[in-house]
mmCIF file of C-alpha atoms and ligand atoms in Angstrom:
data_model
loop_
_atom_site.group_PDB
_atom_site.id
_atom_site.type_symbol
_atom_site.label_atom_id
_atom_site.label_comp_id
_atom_site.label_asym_id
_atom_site.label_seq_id
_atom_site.Cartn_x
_atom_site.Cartn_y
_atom_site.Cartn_z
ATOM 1 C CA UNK A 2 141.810 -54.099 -24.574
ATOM 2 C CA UNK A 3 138.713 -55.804 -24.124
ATOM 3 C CA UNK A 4 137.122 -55.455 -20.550
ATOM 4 C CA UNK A 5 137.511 -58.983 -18.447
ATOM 5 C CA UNK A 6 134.684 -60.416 -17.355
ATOM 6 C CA UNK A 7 134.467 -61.229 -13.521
ATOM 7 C CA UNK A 8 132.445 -62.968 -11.468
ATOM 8 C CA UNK A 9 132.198 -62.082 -7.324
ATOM 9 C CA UNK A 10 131.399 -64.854 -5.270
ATOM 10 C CA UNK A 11 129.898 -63.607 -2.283
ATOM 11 C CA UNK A 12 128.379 -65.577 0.785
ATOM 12 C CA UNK A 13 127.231 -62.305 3.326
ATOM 13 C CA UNK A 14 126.595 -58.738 3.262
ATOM 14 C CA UNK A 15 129.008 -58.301 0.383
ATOM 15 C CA UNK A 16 130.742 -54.315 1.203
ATOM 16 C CA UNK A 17 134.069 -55.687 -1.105
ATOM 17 C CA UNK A 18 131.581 -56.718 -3.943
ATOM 18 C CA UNK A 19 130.125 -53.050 -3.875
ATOM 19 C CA UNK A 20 133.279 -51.568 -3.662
ATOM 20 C CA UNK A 21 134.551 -53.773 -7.022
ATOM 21 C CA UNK A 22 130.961 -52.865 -8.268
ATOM 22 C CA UNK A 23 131.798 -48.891 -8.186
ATOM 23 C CA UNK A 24 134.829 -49.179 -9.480
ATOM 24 C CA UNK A 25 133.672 -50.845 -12.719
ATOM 25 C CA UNK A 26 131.491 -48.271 -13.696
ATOM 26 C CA UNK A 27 134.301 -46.401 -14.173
ATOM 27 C CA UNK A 28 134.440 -47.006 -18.449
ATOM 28 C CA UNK A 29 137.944 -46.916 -17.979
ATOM 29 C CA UNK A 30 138.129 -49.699 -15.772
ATOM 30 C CA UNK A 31 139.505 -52.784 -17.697
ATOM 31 C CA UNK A 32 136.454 -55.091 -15.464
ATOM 32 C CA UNK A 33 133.287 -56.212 -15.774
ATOM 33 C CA UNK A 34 131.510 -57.497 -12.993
ATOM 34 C CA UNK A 35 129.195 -59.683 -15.188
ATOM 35 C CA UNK A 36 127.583 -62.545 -12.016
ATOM 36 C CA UNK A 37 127.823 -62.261 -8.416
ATOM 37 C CA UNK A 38 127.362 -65.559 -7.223
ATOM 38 C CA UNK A 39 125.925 -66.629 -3.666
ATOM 39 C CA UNK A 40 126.623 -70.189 -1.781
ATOM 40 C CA UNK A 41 123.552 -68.253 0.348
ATOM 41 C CA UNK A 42 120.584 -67.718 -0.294
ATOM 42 C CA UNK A 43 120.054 -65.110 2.018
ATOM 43 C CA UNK A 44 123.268 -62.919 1.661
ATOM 44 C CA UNK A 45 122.626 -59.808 1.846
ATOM 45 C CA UNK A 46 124.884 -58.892 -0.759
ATOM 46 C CA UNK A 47 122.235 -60.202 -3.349
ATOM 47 C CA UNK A 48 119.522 -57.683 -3.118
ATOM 48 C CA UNK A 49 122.844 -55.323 -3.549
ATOM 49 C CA UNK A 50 123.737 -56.695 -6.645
ATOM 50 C CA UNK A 51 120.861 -57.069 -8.609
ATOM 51 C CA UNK A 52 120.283 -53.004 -7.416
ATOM 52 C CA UNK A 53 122.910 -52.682 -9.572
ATOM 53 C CA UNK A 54 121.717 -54.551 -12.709
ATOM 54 C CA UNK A 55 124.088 -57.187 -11.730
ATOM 55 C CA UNK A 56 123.243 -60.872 -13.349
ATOM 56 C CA UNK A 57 122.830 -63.215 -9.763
ATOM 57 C CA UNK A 58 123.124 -66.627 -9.185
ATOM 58 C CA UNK A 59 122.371 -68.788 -6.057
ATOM 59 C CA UNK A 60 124.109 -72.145 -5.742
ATOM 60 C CA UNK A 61 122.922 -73.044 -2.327
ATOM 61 C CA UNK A 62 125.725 -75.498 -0.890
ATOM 62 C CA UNK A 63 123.830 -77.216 1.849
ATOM 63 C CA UNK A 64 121.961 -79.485 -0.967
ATOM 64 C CA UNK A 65 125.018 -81.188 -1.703
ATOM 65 C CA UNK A 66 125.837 -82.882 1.566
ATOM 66 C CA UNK A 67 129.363 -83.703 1.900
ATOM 67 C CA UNK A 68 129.621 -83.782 -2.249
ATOM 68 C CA UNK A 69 131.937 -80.466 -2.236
ATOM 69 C CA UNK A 70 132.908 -81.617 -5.911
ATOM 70 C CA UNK A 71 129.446 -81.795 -7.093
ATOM 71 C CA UNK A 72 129.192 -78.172 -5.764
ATOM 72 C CA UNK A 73 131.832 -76.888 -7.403
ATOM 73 C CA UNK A 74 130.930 -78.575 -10.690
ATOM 74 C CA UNK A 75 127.895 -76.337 -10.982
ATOM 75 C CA UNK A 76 129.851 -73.480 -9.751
ATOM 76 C CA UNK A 77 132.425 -74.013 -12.267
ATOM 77 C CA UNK A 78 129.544 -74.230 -15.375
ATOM 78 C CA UNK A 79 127.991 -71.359 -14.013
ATOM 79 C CA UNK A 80 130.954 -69.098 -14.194
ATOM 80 C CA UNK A 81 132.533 -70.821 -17.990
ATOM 81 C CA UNK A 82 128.423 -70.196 -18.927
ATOM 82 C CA UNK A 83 129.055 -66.665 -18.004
ATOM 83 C CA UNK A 84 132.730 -66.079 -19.685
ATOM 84 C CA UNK A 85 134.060 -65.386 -16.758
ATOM 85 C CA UNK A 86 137.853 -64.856 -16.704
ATOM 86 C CA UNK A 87 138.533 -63.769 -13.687
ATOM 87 C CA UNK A 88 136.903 -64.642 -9.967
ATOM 88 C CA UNK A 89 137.088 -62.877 -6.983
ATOM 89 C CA UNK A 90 136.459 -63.832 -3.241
ATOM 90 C CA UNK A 91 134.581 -61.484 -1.124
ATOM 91 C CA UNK A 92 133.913 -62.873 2.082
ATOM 92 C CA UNK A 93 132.969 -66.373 0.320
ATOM 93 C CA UNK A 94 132.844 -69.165 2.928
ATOM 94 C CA UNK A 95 133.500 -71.979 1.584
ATOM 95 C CA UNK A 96 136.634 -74.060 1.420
ATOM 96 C CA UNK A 97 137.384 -75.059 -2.360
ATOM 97 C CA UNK A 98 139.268 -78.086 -3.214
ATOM 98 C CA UNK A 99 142.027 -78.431 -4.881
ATOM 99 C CA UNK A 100 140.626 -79.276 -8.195
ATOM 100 C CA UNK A 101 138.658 -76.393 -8.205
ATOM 101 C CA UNK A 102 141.491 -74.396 -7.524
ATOM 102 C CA UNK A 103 143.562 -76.072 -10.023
ATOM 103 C CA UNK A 104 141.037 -74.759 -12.533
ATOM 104 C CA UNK A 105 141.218 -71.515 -11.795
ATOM 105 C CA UNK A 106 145.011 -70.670 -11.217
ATOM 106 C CA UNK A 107 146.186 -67.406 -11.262
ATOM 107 C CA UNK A 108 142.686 -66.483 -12.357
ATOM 108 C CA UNK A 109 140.934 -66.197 -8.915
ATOM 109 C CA UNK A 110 141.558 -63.825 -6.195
ATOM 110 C CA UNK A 111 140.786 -63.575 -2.667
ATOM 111 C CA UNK A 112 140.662 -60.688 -0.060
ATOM 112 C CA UNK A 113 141.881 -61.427 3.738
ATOM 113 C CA UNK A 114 141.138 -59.170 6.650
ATOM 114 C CA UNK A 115 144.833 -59.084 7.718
ATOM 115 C CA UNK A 116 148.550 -58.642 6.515
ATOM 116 C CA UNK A 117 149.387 -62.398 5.741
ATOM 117 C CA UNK A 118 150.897 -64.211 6.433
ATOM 118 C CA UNK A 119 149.864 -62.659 9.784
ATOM 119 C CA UNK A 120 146.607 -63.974 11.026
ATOM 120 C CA UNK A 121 145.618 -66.457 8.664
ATOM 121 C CA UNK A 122 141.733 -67.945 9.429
ATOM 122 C CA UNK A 123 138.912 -66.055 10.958
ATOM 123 C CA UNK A 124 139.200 -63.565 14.021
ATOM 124 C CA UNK A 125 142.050 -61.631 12.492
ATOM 125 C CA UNK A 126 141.422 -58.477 14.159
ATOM 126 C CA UNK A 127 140.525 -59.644 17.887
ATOM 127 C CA UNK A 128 144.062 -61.985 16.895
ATOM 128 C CA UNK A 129 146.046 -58.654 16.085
ATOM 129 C CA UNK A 130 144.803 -56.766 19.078
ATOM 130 C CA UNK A 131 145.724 -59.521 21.458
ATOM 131 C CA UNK A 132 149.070 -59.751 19.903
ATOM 132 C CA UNK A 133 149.713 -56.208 20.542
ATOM 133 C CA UNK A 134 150.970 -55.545 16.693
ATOM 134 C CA UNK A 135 151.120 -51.825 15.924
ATOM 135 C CA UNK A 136 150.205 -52.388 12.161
ATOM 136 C CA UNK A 137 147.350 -54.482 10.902
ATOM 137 C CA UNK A 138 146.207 -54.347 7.598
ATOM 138 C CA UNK A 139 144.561 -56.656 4.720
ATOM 139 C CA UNK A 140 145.907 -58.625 1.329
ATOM 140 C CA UNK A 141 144.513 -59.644 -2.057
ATOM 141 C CA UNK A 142 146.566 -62.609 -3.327
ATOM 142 C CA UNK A 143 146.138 -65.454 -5.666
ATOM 143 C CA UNK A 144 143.901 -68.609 -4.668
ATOM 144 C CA UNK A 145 146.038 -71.620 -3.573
ATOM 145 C CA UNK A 146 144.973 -75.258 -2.728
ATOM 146 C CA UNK A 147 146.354 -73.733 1.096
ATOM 147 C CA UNK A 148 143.772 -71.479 2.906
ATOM 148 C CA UNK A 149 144.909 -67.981 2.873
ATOM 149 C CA UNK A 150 148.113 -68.115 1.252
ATOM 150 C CA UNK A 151 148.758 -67.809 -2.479
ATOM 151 C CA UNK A 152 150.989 -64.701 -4.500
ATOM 152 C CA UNK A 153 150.153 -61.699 -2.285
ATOM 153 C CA UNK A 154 148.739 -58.998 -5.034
ATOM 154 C CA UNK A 155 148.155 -56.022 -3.198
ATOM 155 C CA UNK A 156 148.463 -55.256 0.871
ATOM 156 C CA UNK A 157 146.903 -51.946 2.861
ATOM 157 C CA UNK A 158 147.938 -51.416 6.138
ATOM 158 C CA UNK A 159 146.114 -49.699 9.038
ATOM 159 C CA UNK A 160 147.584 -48.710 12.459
ATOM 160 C CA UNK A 161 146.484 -50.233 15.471
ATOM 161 C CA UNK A 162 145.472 -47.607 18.087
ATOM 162 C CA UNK A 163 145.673 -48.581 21.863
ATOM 163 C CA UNK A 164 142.446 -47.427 22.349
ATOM 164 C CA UNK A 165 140.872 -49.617 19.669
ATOM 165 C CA UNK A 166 138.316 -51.986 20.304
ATOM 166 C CA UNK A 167 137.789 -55.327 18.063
ATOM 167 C CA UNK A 168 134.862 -52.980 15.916
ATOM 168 C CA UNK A 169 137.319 -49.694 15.508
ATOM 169 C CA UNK A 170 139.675 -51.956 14.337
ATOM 170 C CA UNK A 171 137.935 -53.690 12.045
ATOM 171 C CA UNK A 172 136.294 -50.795 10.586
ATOM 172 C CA UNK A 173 140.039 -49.497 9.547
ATOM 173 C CA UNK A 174 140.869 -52.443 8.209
ATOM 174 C CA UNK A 175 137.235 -52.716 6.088
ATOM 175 C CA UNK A 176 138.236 -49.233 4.764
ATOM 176 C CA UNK A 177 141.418 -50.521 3.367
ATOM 177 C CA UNK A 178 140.011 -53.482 1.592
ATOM 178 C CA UNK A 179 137.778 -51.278 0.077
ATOM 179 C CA UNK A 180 140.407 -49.348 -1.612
ATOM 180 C CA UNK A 181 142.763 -52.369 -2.070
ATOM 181 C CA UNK A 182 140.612 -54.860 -4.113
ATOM 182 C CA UNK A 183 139.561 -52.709 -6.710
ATOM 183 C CA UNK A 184 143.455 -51.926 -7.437
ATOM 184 C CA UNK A 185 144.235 -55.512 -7.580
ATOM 185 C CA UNK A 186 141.471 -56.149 -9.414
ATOM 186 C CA UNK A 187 142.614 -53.624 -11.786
ATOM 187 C CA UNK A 188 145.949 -54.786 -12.104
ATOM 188 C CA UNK A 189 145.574 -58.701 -12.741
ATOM 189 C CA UNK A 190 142.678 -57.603 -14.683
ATOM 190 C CA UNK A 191 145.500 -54.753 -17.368
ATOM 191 C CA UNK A 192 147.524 -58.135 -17.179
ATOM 192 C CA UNK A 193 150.247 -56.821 -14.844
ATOM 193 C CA UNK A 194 150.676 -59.134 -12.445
ATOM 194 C CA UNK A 195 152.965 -62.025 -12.930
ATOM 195 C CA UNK A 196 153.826 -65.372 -10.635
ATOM 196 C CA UNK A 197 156.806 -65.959 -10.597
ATOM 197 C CA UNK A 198 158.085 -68.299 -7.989
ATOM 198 C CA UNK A 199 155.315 -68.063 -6.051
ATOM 199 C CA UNK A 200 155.677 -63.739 -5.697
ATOM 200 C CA UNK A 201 153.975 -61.401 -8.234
ATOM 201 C CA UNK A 202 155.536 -59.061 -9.971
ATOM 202 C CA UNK A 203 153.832 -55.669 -11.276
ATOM 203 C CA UNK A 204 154.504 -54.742 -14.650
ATOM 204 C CA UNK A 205 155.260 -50.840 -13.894
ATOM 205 C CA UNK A 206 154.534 -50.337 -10.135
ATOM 206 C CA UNK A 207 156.659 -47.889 -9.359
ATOM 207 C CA UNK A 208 155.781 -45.076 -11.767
ATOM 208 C CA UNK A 209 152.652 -45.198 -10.668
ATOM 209 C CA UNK A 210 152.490 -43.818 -7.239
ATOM 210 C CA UNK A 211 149.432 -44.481 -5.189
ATOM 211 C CA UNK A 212 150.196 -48.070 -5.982
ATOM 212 C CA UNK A 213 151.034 -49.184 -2.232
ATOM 213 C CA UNK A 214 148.554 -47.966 0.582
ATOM 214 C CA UNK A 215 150.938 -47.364 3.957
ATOM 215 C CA UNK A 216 149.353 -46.086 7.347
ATOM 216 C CA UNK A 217 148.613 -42.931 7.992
ATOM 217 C CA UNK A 218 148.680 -42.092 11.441
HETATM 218 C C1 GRF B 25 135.952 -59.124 4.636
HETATM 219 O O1 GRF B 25 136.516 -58.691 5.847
HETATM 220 C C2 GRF B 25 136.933 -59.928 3.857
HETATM 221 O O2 GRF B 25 138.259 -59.524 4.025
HETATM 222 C C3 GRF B 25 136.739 -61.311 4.415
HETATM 223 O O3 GRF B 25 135.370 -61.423 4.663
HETATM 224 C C4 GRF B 25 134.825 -60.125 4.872
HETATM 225 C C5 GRF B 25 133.711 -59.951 3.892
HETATM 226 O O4 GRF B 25 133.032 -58.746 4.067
HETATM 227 N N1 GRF B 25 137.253 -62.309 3.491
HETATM 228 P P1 GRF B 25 132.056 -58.210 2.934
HETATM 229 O O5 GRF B 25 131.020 -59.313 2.709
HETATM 230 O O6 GRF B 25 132.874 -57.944 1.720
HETATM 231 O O7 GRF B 25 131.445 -56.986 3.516
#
């Protein structure tokens, strides 16, 4: 099968772009990570991309003054330009509208520090803490119109440790996503994922163990 082309839209230091980065240059992995695209021009992740060969492209989102649309318009010819067929969020911060969404369904992924639909928005991990939850953890699921919801892909969990701070915590959590997106990329990517009724279901999950990440304590 051919490898799918994918394009990481990034908008800061970009660790969940490397981490998809390394894991296609695996020749066995069934992605490409042909653009990384920036709302920013100074995200860090950038300069870490195009170490990597990686074609960039900078769409700078504060020239378009309340015209979201006309944004995503450029975004969207930038990625069909590129053939992209899949896109992933990595710490992209921009909210998308629905018609931009709507062109990308089931196509477009997006990583969330947090088990949703725990903790939805920003400040997941000083959230969890306060709560007092004993597991914490993050999800790659689908892109909906709805801020952080969508099919749930892939979920890691982490323990929370009494004696974490906000920054332990977090760092857990980072780890996880790490190992998480790469599987889901890989697995919407072999064409295993199906939505149905909202869930996904993954062609052959259980025979391959390894599939789920659960705590270790
Ligand atoms: C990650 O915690 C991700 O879950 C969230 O934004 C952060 C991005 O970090 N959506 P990085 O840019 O991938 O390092």
């Amino acid at each position: 099968m051919a490898r799918k082309r994918v394009a990481i839209l990034i908008s800061g230091r970009g660790s969940n772009m490397t981490a998809l980065i390394e894991a296609a240059k695996d020749p066995s992995y069934p992605a490409d990570i042909a653009l990384v695209f920036s709302n920013r021009p100074d995200a860090a992740g950038l300069a870490r991309a195009r170490a990597a060969g990686i074609t960039t492209a900078i769409v700078d989102h504060t020239q378009f003054s309340g015209d979201r649309e006309g944004f995503e318009r450029i975004l969207d010819e930038t990625l069909l330009a590129a053939h992209i067929d899949i896109v992933c969020l990595a710490g992209f911060m921009r909210l998308l509208t629905p018609w931009f969404v709507g062109r990308w369904t089931n196509r477009m992924l997006n990583i969330h520090p947090a088990l949703l639909p725990a903790f939805k928005g920003l400040d997941t991990h000083a959230r969890a803490r306060a709560t007092g939850v004993k597991i914490h953890g993050a999800t790659v699921h689908f892109v909906v119109p709805e801020m952080d919801s969508g099919p749930i892909v892939v979920q890691g969990a982490v323990p929370v440790r009494d004696d974490d701070t906000e920054e332990t915590l977090a760092a857990r959590v980072l780890a996880i996503e790490h190992r998480i997106y790469p599987l889901a990329l890989r697995l919407v990517a072999e064409n295993r994922v199906r939505v149905v009724d909202g869930r996904c279901m993954i062609h052959d999950a259980v025979a391959k163990p390894g599939s789920f990440i659960v705590p270790e304590i």
